[in-house]
mmCIF file of C-alpha atoms in Angstrom:
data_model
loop_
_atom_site.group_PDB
_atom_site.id
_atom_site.type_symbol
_atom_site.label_atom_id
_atom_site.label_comp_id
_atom_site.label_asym_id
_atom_site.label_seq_id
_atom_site.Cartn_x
_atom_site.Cartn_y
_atom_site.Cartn_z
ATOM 1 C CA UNK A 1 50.090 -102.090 -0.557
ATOM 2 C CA UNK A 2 46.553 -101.049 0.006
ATOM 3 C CA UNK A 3 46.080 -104.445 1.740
ATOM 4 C CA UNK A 4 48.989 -104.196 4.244
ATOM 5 C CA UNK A 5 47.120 -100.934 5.140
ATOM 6 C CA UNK A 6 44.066 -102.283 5.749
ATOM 7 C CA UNK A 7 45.566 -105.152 7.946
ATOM 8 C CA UNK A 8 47.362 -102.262 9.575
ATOM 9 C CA UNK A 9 44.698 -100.340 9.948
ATOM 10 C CA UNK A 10 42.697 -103.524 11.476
ATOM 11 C CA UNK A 11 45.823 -104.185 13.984
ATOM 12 C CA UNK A 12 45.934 -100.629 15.444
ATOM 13 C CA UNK A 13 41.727 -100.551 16.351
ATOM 14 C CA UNK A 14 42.265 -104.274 17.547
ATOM 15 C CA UNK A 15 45.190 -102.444 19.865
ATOM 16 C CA UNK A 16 42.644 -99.475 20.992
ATOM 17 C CA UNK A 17 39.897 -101.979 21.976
ATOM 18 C CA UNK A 18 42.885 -104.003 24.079
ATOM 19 C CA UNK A 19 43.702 -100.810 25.444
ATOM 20 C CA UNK A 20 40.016 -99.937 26.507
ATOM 21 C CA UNK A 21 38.940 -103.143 28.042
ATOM 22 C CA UNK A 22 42.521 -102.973 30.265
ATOM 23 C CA UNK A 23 42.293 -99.392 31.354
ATOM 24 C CA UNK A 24 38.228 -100.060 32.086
ATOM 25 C CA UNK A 25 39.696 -103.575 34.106
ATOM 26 C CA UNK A 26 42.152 -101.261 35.624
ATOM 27 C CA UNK A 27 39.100 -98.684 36.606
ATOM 28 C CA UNK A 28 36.872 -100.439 37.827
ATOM 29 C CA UNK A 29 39.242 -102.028 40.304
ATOM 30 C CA UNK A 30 39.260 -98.172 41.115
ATOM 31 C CA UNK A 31 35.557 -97.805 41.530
ATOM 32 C CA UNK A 32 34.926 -101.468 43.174
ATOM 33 C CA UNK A 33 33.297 -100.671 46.846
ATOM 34 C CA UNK A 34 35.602 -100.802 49.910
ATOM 35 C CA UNK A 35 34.137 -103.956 51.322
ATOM 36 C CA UNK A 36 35.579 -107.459 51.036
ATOM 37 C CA UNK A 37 35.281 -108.999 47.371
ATOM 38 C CA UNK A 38 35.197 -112.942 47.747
ATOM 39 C CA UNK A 39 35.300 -114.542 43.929
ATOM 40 C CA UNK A 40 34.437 -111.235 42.663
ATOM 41 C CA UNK A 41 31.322 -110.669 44.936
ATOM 42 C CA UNK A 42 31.040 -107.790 47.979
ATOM 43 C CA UNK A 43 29.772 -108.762 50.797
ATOM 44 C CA UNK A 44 27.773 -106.890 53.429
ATOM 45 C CA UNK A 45 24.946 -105.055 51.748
ATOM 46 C CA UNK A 46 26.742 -104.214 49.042
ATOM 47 C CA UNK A 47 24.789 -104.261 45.582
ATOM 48 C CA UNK A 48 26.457 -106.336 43.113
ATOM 49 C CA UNK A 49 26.073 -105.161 39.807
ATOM 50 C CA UNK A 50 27.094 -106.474 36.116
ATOM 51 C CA UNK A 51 27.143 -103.641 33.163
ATOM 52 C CA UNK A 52 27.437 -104.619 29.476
ATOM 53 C CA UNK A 53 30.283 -102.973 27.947
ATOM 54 C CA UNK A 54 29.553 -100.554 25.650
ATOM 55 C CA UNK A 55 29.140 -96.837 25.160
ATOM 56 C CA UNK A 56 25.285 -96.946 27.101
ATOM 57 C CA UNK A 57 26.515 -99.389 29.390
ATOM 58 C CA UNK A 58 29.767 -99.324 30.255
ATOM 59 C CA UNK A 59 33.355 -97.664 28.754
ATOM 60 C CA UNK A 60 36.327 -95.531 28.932
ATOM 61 C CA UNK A 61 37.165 -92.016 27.174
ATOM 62 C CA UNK A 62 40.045 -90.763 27.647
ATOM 63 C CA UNK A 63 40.842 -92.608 31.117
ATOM 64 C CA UNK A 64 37.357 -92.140 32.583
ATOM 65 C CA UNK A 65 34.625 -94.398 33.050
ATOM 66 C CA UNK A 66 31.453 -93.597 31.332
ATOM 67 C CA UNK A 67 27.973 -94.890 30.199
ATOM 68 C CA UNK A 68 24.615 -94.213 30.812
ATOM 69 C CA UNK A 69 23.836 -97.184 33.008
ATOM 70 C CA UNK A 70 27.141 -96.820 34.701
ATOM 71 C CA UNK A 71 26.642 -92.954 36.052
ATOM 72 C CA UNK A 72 22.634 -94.016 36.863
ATOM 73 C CA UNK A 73 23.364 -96.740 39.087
ATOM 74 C CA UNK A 74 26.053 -95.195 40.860
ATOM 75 C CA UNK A 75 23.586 -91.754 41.327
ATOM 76 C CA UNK A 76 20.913 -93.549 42.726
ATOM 77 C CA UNK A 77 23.307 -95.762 44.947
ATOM 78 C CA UNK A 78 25.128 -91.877 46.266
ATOM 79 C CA UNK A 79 21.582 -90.980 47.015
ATOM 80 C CA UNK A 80 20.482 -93.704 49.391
ATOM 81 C CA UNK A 81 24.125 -93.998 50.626
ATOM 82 C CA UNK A 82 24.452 -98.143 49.274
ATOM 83 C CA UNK A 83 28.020 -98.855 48.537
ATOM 84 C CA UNK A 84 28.212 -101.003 45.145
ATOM 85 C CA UNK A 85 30.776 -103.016 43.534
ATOM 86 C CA UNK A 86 30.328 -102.810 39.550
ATOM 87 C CA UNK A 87 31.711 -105.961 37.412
ATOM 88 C CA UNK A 88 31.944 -105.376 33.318
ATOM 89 C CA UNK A 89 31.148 -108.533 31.214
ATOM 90 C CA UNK A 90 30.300 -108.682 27.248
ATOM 91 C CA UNK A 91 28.585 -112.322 27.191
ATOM 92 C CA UNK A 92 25.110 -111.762 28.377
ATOM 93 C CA UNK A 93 24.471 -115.373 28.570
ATOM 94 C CA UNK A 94 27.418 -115.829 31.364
ATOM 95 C CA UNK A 95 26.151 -112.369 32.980
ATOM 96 C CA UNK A 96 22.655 -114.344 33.590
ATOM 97 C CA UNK A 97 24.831 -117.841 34.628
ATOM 98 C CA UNK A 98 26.340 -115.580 37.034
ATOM 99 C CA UNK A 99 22.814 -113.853 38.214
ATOM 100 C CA UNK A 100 21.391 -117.243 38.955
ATOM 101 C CA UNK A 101 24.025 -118.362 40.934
ATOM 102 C CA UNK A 102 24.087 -115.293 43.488
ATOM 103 C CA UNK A 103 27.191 -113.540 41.920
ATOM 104 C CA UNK A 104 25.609 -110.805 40.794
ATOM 105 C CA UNK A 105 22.208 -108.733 42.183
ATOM 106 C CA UNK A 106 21.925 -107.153 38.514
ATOM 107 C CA UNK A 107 22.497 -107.386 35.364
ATOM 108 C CA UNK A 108 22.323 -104.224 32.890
ATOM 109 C CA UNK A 109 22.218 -105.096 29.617
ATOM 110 C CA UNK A 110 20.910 -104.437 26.251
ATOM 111 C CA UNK A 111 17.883 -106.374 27.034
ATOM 112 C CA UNK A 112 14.299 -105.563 25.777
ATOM 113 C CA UNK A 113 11.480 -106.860 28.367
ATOM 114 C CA UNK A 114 10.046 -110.132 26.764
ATOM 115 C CA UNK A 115 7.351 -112.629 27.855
ATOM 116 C CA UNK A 116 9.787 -115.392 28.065
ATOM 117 C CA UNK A 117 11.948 -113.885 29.785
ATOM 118 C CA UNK A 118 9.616 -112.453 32.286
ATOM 119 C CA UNK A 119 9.220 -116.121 32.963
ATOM 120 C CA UNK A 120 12.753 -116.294 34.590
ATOM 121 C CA UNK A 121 13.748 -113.112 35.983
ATOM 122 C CA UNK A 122 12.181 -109.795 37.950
ATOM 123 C CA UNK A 123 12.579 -106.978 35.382
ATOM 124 C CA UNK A 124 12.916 -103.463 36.972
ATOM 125 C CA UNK A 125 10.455 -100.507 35.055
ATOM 126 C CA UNK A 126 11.267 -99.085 32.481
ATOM 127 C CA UNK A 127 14.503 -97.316 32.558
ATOM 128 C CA UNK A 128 13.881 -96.234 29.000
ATOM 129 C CA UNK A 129 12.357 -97.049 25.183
ATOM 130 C CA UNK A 130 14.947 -98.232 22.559
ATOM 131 C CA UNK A 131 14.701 -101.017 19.424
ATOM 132 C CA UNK A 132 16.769 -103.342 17.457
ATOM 133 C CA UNK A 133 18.560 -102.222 14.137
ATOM 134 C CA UNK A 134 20.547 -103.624 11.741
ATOM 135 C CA UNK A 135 24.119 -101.955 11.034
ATOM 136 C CA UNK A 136 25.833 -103.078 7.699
ATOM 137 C CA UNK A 137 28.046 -101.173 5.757
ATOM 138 C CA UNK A 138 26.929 -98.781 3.361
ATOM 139 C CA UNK A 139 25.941 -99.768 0.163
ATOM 140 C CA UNK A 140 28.225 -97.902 -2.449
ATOM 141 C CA UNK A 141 25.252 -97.688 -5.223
ATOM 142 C CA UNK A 142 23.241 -95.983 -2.224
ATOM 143 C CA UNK A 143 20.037 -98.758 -2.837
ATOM 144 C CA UNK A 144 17.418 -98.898 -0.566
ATOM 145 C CA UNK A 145 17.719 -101.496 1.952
ATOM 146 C CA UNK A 146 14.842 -103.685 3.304
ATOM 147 C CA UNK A 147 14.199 -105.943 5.827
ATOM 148 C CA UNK A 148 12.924 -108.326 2.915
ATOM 149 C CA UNK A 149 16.507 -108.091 1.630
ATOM 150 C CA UNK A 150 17.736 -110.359 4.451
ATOM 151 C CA UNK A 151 15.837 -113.542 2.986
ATOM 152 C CA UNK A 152 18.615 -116.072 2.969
ATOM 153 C CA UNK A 153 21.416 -113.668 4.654
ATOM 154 C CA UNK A 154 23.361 -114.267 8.091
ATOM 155 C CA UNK A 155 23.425 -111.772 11.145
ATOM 156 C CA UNK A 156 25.710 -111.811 14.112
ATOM 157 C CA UNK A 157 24.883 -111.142 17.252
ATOM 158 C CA UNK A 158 26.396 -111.219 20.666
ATOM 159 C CA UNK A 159 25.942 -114.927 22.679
ATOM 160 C CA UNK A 160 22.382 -114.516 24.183
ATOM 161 C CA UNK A 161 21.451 -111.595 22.940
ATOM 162 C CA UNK A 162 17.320 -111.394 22.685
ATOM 163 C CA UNK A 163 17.550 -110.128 19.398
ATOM 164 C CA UNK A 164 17.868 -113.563 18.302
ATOM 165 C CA UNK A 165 14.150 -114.374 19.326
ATOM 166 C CA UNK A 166 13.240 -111.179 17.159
ATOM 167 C CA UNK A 167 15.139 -112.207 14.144
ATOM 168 C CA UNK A 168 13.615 -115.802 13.952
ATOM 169 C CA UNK A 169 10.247 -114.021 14.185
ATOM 170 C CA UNK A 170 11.395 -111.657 11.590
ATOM 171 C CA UNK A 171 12.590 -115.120 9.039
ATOM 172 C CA UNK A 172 8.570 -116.344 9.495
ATOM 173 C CA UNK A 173 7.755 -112.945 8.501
ATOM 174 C CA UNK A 174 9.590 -112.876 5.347
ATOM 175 C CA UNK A 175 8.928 -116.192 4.954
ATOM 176 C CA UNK A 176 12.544 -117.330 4.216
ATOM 177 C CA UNK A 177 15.098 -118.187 6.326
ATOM 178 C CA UNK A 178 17.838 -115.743 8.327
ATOM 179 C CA UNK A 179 20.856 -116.984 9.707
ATOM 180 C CA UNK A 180 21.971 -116.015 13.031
ATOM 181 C CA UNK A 181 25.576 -116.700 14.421
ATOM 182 C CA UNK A 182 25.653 -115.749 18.104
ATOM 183 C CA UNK A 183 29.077 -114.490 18.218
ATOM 184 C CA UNK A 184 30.583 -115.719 22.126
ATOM 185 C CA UNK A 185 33.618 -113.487 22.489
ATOM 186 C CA UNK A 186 31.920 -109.917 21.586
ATOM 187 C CA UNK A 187 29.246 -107.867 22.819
ATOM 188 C CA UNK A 188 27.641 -105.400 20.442
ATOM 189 C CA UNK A 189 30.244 -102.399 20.477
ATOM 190 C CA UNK A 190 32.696 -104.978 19.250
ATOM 191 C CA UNK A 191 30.600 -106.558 16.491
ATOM 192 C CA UNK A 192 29.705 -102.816 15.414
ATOM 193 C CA UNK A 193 33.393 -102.310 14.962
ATOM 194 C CA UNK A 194 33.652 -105.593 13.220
ATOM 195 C CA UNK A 195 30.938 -104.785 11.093
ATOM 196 C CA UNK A 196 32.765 -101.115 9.786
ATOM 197 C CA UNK A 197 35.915 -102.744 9.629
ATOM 198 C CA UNK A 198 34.598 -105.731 6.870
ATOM 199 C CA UNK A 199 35.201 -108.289 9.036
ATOM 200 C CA UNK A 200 31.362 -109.535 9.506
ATOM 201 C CA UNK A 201 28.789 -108.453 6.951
ATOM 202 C CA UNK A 202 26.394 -107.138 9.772
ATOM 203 C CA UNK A 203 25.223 -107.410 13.048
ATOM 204 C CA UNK A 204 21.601 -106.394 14.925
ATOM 205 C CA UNK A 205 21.989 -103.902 18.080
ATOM 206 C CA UNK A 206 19.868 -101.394 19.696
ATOM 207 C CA UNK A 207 19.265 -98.287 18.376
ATOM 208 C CA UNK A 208 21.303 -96.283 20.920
ATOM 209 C CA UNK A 209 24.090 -98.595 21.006
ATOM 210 C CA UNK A 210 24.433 -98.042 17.814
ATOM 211 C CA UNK A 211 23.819 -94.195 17.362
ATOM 212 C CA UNK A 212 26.665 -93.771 19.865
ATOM 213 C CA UNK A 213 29.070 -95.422 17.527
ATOM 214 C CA UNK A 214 28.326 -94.620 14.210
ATOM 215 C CA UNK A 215 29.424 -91.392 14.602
ATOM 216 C CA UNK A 216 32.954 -92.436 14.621
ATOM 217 C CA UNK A 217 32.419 -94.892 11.740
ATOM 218 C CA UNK A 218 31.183 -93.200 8.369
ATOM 219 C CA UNK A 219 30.824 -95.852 6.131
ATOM 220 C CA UNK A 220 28.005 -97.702 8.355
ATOM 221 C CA UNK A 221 24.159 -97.386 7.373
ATOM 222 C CA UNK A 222 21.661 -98.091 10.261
ATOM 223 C CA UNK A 223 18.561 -97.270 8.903
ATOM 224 C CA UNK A 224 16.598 -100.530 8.812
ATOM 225 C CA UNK A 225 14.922 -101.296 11.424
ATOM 226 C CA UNK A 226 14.424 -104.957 13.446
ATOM 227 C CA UNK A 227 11.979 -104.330 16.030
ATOM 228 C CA UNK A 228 8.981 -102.092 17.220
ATOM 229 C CA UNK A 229 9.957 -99.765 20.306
ATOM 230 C CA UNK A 230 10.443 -102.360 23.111
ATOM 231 C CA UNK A 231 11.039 -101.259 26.941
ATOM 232 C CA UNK A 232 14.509 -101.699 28.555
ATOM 233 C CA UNK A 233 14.639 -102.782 32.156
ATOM 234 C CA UNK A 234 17.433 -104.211 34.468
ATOM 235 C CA UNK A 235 17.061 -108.120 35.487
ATOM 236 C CA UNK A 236 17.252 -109.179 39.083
ATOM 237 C CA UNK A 237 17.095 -112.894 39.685
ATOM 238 C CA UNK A 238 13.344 -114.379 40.943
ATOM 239 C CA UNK A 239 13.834 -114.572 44.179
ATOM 240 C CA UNK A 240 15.235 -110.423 44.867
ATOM 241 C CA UNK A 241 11.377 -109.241 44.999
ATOM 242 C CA UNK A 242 12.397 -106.663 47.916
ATOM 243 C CA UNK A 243 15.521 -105.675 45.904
ATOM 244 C CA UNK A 244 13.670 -104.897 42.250
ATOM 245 C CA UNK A 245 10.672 -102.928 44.650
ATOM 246 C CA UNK A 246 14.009 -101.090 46.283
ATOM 247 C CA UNK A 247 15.386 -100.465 43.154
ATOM 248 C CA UNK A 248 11.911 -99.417 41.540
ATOM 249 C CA UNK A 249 11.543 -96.868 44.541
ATOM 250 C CA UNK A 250 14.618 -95.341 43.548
ATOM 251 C CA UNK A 251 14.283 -94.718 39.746
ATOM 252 C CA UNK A 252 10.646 -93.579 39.860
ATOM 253 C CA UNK A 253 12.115 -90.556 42.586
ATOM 254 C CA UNK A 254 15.127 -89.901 40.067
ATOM 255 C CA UNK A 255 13.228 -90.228 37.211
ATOM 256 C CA UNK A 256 11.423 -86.769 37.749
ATOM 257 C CA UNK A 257 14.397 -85.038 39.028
ATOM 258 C CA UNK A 258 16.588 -82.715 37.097
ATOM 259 C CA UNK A 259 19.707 -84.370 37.740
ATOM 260 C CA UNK A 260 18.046 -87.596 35.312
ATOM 261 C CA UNK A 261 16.955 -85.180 32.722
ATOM 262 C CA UNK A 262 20.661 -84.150 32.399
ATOM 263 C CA UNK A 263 22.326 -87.715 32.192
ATOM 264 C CA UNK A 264 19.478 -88.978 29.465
ATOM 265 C CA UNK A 265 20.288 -85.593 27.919
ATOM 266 C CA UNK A 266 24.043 -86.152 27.944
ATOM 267 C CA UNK A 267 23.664 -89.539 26.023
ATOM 268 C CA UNK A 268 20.691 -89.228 24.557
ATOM 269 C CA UNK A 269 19.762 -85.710 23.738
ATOM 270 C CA UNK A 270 16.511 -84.317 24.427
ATOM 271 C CA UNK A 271 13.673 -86.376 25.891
#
């Protein structure tokens, strides 16, 4: 009985997630600017722009689309009058496909600023300061968990995510090996979920992805850190110089206004 439950259980949050990614689908044909859309791209000067979904990027509650990135981008697009056309994706690894290849002028994402990457793409400033941690369920003898307790253990993480370069720094650290399986279906909300409902042992996020959800899931510990503090910037292809110095403009104005202090407060508390 207690394992029909369970599956039921599992079957009615695997029907709310459904749910969400339709009615956000549904939305954002809603919120998609007025102007043409050829193979999902707007044309005229239009900024194209690709949001991770999850609760700082990109999601639903209660009908209404939400998400820290979401309500920036469209502020600072109000202010200087720029229509926009916002696309959701969960593989990072397409989103940056789909950069290169003209789709897209941006891609916001859970992605810390790295030397490598810096390599191939423009990185915006700073829009804020998060790092990586590793949510697993809670241990029911309540032992302290270490990073040195991953020696020899698997992590998932979403398809691209650049918390794989971290990890494999973290394995040389330890000096024993951690296994990484880059899930390519689910971004990190989903593989947080996963993670509470027993279905993957644990998974590596950032920090604010995953203080948004553990509130709603009680039996998940979060307390181990992956990374040092790391900056979190939006990625514009190599060749948009005059759009990232555009874009760059715009946040350092917002940044001092009151209207940002409220929307970091609103997701993030106090600065």
């Amino acid at each position: 009985m207690k394992q029909l439950q369970a599956k039921t259980g599992k079957v009615a949050i695997y029907a709310v997630l459904l749910a969400g990614v339709l009615a956000l689908m549904f939305g954002l044909k809603k919120c998609s600017s007025p102007n043409e859309v050829l193979d999902g791209r707007a044309e005229g000067d239009t900024l194209n722009v690709a949001i991770e979904l999850s609760p700082i990027g990109l999601s639903t509650k209660e009908d209404t689309l939400s998400g820290f990135h979401y309500d920036l981008i469209r502020l600072l697009c109000l202010k200087h009058k720029r229509p926009v056309h916002i696309s959701a994706f969960s593989n990072l690894k397409s989103a940056l496909r789909q950069l290169e290849a003209g789709k897209f002028d941006i891609v916001i994402a859970d992605i810390p600023v790295t030397s490598n990457m810096k390599e191939h793409y423009l990185y915006t400033d700073s829009i804020y300061i998060d790092h990586q941690v590793l949510v697993r369920r809670k241990d029911a003898e309540s032992k302290s968990f270490t990073q040195n307790d991953l020696a020899g253990d698997t992590i998932w993480i979403p398809a691209g995510s650049l918390a794989k370069e971290r990890i494999h720094n973290l394995s040389e650290e330890i000096g024993d090996t951690i296994y990484v399986v880059e899930d390519p279906k689910y971004g990190a909300e989903q593989l947080v979920i996963l993670t509470a409902l027993g279905d993957i042992k644990q998974a590596v996020v950032n920090k604010k992805y995953a203080d948004a959800l553990v509130a709603e899931y009680s039996n998940l510990d979060i307390s181990t850190d992956i990374s040092f503090n790391q900056f979190q910037s939006w990625i514009l292809s190599k060749n948009n110089q005059e759009l990232c110095d555009t874009i760059n403009n715009w946040l350092n104005g917002f940044r001092t206004t009151e209207d940002f202090n409220r929307l970091y407060d609103n997701y993030f508390g106090r600065k």
